[in-house]
Tab-separated table of C-alpha atoms in Angstrom:
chain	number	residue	atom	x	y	z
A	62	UNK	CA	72.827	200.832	3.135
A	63	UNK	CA	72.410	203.099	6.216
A	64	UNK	CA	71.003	206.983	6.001
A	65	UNK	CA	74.617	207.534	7.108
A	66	UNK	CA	76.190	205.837	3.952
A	67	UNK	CA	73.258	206.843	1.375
A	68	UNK	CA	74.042	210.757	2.318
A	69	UNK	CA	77.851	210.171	1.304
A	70	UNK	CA	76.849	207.874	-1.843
A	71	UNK	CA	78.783	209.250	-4.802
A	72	UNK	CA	78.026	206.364	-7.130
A	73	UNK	CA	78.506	202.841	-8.027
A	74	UNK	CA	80.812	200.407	-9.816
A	75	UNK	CA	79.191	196.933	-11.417
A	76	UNK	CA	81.719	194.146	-11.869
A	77	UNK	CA	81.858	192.585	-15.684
A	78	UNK	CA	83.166	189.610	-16.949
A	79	UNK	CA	84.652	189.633	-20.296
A	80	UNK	CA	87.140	186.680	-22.262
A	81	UNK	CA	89.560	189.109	-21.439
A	82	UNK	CA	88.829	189.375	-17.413
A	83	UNK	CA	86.952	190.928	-14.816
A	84	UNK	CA	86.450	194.959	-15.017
A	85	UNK	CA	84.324	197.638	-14.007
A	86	UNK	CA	81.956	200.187	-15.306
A	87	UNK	CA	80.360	202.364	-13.370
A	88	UNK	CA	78.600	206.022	-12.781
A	89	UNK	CA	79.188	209.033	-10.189
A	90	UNK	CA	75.638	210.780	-9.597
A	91	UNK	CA	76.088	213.825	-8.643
A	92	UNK	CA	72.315	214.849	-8.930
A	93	UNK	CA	72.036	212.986	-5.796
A	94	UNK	CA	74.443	214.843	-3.569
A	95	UNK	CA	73.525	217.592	-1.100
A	96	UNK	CA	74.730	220.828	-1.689
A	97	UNK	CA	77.133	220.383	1.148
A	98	UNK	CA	79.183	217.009	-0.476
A	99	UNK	CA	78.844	218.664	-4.004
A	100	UNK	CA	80.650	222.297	-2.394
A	101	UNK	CA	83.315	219.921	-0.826
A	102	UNK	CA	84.209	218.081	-4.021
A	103	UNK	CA	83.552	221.208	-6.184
A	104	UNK	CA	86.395	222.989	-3.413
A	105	UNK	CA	89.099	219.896	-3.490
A	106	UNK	CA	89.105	219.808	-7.590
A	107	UNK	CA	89.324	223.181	-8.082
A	108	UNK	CA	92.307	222.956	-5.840
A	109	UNK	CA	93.551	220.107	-7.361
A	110	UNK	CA	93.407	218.024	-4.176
A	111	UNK	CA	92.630	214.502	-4.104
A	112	UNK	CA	89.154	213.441	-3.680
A	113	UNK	CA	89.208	210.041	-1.089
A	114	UNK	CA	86.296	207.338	-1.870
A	115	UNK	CA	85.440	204.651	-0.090
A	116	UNK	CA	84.404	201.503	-2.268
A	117	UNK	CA	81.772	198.475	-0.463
A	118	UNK	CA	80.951	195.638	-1.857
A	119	UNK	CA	76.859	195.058	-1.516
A	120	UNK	CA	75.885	191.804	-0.168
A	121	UNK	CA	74.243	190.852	-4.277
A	122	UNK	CA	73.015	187.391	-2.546
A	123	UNK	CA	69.419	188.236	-2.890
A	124	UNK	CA	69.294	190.013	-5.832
A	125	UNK	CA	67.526	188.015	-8.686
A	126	UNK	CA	69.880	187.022	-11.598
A	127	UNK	CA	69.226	189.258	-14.151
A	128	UNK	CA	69.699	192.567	-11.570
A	129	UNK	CA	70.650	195.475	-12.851
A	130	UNK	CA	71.562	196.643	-9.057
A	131	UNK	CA	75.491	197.645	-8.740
A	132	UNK	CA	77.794	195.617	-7.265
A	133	UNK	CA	79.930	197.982	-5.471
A	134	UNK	CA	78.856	201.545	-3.921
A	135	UNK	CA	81.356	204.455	-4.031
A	136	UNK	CA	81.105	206.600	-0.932
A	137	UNK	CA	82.844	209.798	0.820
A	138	UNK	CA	84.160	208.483	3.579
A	139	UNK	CA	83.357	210.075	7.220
A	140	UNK	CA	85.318	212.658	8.521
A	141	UNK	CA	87.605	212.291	11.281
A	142	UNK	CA	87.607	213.250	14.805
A	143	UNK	CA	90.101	213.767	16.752
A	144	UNK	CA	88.256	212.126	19.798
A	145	UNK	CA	87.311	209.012	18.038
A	146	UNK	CA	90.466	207.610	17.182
A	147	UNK	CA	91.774	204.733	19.626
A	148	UNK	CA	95.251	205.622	20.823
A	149	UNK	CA	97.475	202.320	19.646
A	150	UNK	CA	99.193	200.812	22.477
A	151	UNK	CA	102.882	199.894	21.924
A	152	UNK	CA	103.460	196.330	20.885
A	153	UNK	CA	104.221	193.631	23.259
A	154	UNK	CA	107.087	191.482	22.819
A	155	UNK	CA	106.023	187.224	23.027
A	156	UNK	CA	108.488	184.585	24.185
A	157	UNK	CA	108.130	180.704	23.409
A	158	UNK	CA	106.828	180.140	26.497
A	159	UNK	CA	103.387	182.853	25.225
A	160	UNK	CA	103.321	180.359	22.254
A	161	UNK	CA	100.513	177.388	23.025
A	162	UNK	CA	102.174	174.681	21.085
């Protein structure tokens, strides 16, 4: 994980398997916020707004079997900017003849 991502951490999620099936448990840390993302999220549920996450997967491939390391890592997404968004073209209509086979 990137300073980027670590700064917007919120918490994390661990995947268990049960007879019953696959769930998860997990923790939000807010002692590990900055006083910026805990205003924010402090603001939106006082105001009864939605809070938006976004949820990775970590790549658990090296981590020794008996890990106690989370599977997934809940994060505040990054805001928006006007100027970074790609304008979508309009789509363009295929004939047979665009079709290789």
């Amino acid at each position: 994980m990137n300073d980027a991502q670590q700064n917007n951490k919120l918490g994390a999620l661990w995947e268990k398997i049960s007879s019953r099936g696959t769930y998860m448990t997990g923790k939000i840390d807010p002692s590990k916020w900055t006083d910026d993302v805990l205003s924010e999220i402090i603001d939106r549920l006082s105001a009864r707004q939605p809070l938006m996450i976004v949820v990775f997967r970590r790549d658990t491939s090296k981590d020794p079997a008996d890990s106690r390391r989370p599977t997934w890592d809940i994060l505040k997404p990054r805001a928006r900017e006007d100027n970074m968004s790609v304008p979508r073209s309009a789509p363009v209509a295929l004939t047979d003849s665009d079709i290789p086979f």
